[in-house]
mmCIF file of C-alpha atoms in Angstrom:
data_model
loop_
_atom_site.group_PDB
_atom_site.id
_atom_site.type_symbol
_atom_site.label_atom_id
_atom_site.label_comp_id
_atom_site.label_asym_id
_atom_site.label_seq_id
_atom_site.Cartn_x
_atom_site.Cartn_y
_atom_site.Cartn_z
ATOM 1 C CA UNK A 1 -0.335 -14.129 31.342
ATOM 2 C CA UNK A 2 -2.846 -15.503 29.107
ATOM 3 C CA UNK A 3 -5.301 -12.963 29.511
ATOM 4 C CA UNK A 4 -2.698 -9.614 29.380
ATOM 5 C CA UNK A 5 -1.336 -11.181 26.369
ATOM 6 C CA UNK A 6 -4.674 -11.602 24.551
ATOM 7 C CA UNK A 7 -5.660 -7.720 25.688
ATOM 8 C CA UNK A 8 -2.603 -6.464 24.798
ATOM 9 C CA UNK A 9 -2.969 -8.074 20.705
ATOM 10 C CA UNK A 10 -6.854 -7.988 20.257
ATOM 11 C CA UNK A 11 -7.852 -4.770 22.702
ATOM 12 C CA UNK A 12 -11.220 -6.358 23.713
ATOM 13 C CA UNK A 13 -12.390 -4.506 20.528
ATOM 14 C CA UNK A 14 -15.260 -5.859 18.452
ATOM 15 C CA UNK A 15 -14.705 -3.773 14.911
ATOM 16 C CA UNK A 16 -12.025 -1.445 13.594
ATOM 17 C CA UNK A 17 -9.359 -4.009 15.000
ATOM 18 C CA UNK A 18 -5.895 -2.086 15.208
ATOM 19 C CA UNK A 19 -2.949 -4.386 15.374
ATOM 20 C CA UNK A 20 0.678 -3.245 16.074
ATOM 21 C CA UNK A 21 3.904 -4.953 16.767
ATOM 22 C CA UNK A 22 4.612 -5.076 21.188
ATOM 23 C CA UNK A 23 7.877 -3.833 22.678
ATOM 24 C CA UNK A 24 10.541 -5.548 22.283
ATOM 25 C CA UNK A 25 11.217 -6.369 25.767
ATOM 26 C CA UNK A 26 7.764 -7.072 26.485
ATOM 27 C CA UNK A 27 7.097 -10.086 24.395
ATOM 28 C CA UNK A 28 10.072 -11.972 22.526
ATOM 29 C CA UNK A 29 9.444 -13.310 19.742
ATOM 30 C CA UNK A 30 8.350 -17.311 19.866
ATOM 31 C CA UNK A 31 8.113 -16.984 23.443
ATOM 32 C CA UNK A 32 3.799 -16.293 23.434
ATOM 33 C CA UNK A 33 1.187 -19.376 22.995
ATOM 34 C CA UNK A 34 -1.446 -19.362 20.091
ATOM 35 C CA UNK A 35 -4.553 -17.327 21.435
ATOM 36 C CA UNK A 36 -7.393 -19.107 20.683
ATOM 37 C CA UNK A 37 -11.515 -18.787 21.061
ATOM 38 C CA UNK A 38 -12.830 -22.632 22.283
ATOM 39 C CA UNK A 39 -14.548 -24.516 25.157
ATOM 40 C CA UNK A 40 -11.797 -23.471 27.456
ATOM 41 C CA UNK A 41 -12.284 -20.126 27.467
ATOM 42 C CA UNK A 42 -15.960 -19.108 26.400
ATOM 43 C CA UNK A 43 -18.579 -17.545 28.099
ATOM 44 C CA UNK A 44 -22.647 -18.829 28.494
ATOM 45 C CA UNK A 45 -23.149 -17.179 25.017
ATOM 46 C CA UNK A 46 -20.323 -19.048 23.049
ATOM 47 C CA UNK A 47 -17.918 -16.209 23.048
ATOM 48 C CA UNK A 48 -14.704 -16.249 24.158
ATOM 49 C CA UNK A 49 -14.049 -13.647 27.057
ATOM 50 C CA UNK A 50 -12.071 -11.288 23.783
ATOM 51 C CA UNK A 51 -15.574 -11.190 22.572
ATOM 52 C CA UNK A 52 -14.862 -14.232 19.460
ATOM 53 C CA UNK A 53 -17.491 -16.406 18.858
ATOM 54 C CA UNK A 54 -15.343 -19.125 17.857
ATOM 55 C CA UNK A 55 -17.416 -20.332 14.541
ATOM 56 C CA UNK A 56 -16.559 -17.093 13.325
ATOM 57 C CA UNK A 57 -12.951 -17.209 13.093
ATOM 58 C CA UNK A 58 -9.732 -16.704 10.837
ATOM 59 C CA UNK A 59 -6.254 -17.427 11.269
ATOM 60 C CA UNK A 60 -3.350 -14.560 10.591
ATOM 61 C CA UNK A 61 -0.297 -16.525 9.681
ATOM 62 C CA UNK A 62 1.769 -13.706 8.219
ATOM 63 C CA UNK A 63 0.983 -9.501 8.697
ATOM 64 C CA UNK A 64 3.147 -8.022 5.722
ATOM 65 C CA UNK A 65 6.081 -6.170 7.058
ATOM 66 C CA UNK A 66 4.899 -7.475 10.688
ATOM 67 C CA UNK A 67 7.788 -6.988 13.106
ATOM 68 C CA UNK A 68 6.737 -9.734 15.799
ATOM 69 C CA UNK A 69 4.775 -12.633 13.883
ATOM 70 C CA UNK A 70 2.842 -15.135 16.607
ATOM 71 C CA UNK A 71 2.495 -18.844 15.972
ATOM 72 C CA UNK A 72 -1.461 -18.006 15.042
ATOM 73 C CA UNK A 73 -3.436 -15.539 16.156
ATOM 74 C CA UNK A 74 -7.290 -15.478 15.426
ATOM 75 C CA UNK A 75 -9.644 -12.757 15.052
ATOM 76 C CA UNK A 76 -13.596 -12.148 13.516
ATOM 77 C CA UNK A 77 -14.084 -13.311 10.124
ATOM 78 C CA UNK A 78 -16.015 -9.926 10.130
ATOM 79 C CA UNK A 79 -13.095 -8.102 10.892
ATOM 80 C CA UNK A 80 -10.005 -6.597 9.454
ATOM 81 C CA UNK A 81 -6.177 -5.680 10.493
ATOM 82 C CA UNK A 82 -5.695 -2.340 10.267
ATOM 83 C CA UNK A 83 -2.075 -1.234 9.756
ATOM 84 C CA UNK A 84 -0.488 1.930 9.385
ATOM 85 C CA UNK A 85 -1.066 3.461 5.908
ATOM 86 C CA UNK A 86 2.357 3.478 3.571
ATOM 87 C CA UNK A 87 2.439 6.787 1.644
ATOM 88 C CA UNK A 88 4.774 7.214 -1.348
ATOM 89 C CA UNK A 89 5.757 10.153 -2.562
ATOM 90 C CA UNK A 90 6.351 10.133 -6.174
ATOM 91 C CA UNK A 91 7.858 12.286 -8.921
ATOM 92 C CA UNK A 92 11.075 12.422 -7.393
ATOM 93 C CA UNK A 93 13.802 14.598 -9.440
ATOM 94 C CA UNK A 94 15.688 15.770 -6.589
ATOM 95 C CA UNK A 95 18.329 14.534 -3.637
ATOM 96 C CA UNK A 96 17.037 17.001 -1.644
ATOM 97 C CA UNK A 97 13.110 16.095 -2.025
ATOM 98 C CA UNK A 98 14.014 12.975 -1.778
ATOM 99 C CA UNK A 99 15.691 13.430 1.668
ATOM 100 C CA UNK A 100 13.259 15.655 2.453
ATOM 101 C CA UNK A 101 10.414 12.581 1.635
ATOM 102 C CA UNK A 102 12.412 10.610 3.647
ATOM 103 C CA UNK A 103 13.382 12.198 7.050
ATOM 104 C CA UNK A 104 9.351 13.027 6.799
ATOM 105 C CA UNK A 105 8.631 9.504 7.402
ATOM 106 C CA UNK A 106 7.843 8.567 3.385
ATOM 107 C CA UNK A 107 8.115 4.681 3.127
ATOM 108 C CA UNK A 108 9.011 4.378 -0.563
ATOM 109 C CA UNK A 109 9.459 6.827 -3.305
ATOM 110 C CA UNK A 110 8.836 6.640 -6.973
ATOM 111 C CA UNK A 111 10.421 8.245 -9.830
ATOM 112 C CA UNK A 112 8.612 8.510 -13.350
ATOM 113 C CA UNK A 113 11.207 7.800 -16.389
ATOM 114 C CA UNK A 114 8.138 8.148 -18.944
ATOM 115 C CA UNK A 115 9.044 10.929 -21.399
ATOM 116 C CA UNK A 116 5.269 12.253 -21.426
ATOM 117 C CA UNK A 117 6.194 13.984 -17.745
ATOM 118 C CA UNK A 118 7.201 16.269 -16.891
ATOM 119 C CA UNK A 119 8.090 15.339 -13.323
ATOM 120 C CA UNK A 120 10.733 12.646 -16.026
ATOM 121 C CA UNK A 121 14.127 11.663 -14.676
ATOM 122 C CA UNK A 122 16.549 10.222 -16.430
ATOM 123 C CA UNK A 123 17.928 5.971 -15.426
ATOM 124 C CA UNK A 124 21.655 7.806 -14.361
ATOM 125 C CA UNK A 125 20.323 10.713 -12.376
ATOM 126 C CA UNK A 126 17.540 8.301 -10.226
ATOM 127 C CA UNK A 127 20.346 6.027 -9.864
ATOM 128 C CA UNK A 128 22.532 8.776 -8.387
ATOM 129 C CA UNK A 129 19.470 9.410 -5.773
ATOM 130 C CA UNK A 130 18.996 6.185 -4.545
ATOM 131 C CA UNK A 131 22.893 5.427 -3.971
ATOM 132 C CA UNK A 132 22.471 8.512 -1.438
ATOM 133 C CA UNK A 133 19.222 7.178 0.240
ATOM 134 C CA UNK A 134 18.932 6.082 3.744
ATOM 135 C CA UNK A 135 18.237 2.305 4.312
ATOM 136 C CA UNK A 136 14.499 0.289 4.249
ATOM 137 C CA UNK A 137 12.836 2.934 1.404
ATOM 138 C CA UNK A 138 11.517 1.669 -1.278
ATOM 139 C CA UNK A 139 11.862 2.634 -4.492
ATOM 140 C CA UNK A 140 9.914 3.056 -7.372
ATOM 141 C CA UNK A 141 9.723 3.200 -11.363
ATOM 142 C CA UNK A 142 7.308 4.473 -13.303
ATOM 143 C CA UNK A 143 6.720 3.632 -16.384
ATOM 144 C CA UNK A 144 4.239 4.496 -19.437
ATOM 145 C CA UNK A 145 6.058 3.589 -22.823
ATOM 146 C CA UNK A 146 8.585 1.231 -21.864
ATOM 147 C CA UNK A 147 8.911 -2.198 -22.584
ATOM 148 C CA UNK A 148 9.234 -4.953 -20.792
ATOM 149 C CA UNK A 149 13.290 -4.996 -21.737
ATOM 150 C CA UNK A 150 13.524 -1.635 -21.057
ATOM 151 C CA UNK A 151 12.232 -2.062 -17.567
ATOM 152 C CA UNK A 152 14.190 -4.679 -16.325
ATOM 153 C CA UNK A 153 17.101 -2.613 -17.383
ATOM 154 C CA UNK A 154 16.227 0.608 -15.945
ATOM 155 C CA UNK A 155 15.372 -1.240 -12.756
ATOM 156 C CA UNK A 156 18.516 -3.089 -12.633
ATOM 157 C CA UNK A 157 20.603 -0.087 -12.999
ATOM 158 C CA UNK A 158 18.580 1.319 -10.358
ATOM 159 C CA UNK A 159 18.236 -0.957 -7.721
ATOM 160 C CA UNK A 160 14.292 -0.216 -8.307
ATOM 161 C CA UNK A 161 11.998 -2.187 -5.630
ATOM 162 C CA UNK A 162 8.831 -1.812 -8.027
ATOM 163 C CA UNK A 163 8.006 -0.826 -11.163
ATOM 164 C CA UNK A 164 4.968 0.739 -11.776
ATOM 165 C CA UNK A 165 2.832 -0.056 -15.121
ATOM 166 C CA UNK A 166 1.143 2.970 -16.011
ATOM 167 C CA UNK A 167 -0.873 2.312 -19.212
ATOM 168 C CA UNK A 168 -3.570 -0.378 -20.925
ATOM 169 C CA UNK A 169 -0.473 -1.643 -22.819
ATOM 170 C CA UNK A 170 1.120 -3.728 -20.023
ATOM 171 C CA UNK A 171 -1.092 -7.045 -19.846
ATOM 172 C CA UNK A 172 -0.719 -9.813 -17.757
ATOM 173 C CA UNK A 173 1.702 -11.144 -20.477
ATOM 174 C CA UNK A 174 3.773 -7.819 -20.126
ATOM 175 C CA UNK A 175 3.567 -7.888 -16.573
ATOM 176 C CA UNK A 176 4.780 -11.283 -16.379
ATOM 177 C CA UNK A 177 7.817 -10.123 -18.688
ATOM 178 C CA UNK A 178 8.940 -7.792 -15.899
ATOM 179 C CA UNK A 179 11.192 -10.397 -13.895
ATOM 180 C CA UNK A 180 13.501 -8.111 -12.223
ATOM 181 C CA UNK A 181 11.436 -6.250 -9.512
ATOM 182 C CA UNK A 182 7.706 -6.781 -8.361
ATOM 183 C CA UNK A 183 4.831 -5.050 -10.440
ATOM 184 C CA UNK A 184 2.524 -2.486 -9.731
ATOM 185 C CA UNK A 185 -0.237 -2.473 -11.953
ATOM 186 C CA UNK A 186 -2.585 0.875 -12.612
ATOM 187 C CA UNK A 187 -5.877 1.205 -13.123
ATOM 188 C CA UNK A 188 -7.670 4.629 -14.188
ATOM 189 C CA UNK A 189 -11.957 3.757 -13.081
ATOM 190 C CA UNK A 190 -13.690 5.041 -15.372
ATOM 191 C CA UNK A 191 -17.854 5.208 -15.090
ATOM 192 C CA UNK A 192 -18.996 1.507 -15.563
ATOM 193 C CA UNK A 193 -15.255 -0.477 -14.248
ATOM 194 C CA UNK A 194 -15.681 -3.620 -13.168
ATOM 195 C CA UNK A 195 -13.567 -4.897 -10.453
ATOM 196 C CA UNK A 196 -13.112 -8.007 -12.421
ATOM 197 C CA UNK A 197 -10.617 -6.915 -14.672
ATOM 198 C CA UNK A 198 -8.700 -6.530 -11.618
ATOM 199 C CA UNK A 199 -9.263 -9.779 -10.470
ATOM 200 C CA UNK A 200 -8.575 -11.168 -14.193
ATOM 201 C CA UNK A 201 -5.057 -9.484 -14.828
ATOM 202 C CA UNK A 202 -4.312 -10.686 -11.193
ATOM 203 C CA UNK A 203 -5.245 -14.229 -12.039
ATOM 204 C CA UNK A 204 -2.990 -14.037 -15.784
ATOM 205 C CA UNK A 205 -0.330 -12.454 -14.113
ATOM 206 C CA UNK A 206 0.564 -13.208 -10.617
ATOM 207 C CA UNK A 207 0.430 -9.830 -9.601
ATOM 208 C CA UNK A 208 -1.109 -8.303 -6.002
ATOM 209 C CA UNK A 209 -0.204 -5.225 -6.419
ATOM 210 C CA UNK A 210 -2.715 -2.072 -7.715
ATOM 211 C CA UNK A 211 -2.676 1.651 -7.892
ATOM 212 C CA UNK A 212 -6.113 3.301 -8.630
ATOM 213 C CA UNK A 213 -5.867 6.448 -10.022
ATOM 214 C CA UNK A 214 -8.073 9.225 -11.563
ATOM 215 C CA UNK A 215 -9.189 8.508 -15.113
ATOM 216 C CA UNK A 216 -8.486 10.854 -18.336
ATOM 217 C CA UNK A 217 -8.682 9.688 -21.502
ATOM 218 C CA UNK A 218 -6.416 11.651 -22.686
ATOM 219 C CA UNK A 219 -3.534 11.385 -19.945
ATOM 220 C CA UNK A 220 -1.941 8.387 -18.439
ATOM 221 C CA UNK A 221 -1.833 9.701 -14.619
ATOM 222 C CA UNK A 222 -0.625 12.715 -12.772
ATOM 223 C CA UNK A 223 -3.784 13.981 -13.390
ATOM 224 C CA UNK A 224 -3.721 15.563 -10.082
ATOM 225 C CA UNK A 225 -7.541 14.526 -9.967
ATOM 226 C CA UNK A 226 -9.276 12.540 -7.736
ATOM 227 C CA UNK A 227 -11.069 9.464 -8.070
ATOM 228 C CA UNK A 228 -15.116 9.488 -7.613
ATOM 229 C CA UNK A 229 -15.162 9.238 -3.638
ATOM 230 C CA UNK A 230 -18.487 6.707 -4.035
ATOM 231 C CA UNK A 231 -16.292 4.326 -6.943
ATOM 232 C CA UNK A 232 -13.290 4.372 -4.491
ATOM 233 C CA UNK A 233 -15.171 3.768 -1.755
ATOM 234 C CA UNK A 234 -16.657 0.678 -3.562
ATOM 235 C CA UNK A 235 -13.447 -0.357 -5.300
ATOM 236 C CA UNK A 236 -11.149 -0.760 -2.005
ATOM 237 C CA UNK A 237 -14.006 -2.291 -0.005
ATOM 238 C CA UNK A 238 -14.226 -4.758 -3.112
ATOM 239 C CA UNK A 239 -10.892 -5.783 -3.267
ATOM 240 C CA UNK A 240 -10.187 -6.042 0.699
ATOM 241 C CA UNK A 241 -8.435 -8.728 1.393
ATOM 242 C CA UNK A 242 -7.509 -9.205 -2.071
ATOM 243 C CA UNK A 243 -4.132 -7.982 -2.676
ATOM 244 C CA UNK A 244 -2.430 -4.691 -1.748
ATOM 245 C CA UNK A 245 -5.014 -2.004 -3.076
ATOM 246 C CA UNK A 246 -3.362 1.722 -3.184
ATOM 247 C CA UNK A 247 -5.213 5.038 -4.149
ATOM 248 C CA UNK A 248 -3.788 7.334 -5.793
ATOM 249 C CA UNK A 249 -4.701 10.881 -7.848
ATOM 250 C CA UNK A 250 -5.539 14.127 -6.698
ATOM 251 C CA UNK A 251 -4.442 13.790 -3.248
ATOM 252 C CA UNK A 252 -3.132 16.234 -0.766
ATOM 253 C CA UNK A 253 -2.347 17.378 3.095
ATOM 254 C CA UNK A 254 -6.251 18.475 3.561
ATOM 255 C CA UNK A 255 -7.888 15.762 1.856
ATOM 256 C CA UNK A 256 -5.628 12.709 2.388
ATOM 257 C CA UNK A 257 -7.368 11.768 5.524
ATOM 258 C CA UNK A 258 -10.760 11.553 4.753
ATOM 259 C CA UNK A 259 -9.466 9.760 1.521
ATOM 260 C CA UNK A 260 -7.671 7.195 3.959
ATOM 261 C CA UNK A 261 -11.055 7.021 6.496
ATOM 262 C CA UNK A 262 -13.088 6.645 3.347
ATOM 263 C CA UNK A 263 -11.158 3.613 1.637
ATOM 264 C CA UNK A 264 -8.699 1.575 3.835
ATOM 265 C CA UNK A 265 -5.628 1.444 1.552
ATOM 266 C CA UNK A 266 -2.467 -0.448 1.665
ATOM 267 C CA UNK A 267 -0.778 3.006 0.841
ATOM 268 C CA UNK A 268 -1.501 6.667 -0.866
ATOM 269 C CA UNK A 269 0.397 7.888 -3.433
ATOM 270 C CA UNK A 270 0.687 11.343 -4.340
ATOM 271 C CA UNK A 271 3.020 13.814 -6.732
ATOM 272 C CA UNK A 272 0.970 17.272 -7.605
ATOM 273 C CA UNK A 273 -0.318 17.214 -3.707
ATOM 274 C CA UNK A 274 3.141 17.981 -2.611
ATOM 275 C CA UNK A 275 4.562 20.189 -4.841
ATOM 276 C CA UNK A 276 4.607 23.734 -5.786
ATOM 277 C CA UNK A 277 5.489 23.583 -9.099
ATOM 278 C CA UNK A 278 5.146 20.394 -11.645
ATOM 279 C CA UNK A 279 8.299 18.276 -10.084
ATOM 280 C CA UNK A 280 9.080 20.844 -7.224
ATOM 281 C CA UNK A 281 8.403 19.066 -3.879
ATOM 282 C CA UNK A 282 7.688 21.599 -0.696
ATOM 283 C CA UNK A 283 8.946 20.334 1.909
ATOM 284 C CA UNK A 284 6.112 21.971 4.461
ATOM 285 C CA UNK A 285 3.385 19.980 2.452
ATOM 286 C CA UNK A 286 5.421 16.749 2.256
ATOM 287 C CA UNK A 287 5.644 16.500 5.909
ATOM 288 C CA UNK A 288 1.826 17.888 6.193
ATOM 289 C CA UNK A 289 0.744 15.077 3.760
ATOM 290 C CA UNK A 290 2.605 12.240 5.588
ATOM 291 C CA UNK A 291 1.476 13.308 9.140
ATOM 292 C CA UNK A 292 -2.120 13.229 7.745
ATOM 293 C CA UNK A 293 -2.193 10.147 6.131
ATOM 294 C CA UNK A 294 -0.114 8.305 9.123
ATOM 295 C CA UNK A 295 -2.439 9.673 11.512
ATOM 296 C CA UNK A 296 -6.065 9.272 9.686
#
């Protein structure tokens, strides 16, 4: 039915739109029409009966990791898809965090092979993690003073996912350099950024992918500090619909939802949150952190 179908996607909702893939055995893929706001089903005001005023509309071809994808769905230009928040839980050094991360519902994890941390793991003993990992997680690199050689090789041996640029050095030449996994770029907001650079390095590079984190001068990340809530605030809102934005720095299991409410991120990122000592994961604040952020 027409109507069911058209509740069951959209929720007669007019703002915070939630969108989330149907059973299965309730709608096979292909099988549903395109739902549509037009003459044939509007009300006196111009609205469709969802509540679309259909001069006021975009088309979804593709939801990222979407399980069911429709012909074309459409939905408020004024509106936005909200999915699940990813978390990743980085700094790995450990089968057992890792596991741990895992069978808490983590969707990727990253591991750091700069030799500035001290959450560092060596290319042979990530490698050795990620052989023993359970299927559809992502993983990770991080790196700070590698080159672009260096990370295609380390990524390689690793059957890395991402890497992860960490520092001013990697510019949209760099980045381009990286050809063996998709790039992460990081940027540190300090007073006075301007979103443009963003935009600029995504234009010179081809890269959709950014981690905000907490600025130091001295310190590349892991500050374990957290980003001006006002600047984030302004930063994800700015870049919505722009590429996959993710926040990172100084987040934990009793601040990671607000952080979430506050911003809107493709994903959270955390390290210092969930440990109790510098590359130490607990497990009881892992799972705390992940239920938080899944559930903001």
């Amino acid at each position: 039915d027409r109507t069911d179908l058209a509740d069951y996607m959209l929720g007669r909702q007019d703002s915070n739109l939630r969108m989330s893939a149907p059973k299965a055995d309730a709608l096979p893929l292909g099988d549903a029409p395109p739902l549509h706001a037009g003459p044939d089903n509007t009300d006196n005001n111009g609205k469709s009966q969802y509540g679309i005023n259909p001069e006021k509309v975009v088309t979804l071809q593709e939801i990222p990791h979407a399980v069911f994808l429709f012909e074309q769905a459409y939905i408020p230009a004024n509106h936005y898809v909200s999915v699940m928040v990813k978390v990743k839980i980085c700094g790995i050094r450990s089968l057992e965090d890792a596991l741990c991360a895992c069978e808490a519902g983590a969707d990727a994890l990253g591991f750091n092979f700069s030799s500035q941390s001290p959450r560092n793991i060596g290319p042979e003993d990530a490698a050795a993690i990620i052989a023993e990992l359970p299927p559809f997680i992502a993983c990770t690199g991080i790196f700070v003073e590698h080159s672009p050689l260096e990370i295609n090789s380390i990524c390689t041996r690793c059957r890395l996912q991402a890497a992860q640029l960490h520092s001013s050095r990697y510019t949209a030449e760099t980045a381009r350099a990286v050809t063996s996994v998709r790039v992460i770029r990081v940027f540190r907001p300090e007073p006075g950024f301007d979103i443009a650079m963003v935009r600029k390095f995504a234009r010179e590079s081809g890269v959709n992918s950014f981690l905000f984190d907490a600025y130091r001068p001295e310190m590349e990340g892991g500050t374990g500090e957290r980003i001006e809530q006002g600047m984030a605030a302004a930063i994800f809102e700015e870049l919505r619909g722009f590429g996959y934005a993710i926040l990172a720095g100084g987040l934990n299991p009793e601040n990671v939802a607000s952080a979430v409410q506050l911003t809107r991120p493709w994903a959270v990122d955390t390290a210092s949150g969930v440990e109790c000592s510098p590359g130490i994961k607990s497990p009881e604040k892992i799972r705390a952190f992940i239920d938080a952020a899944k559930n903001a």
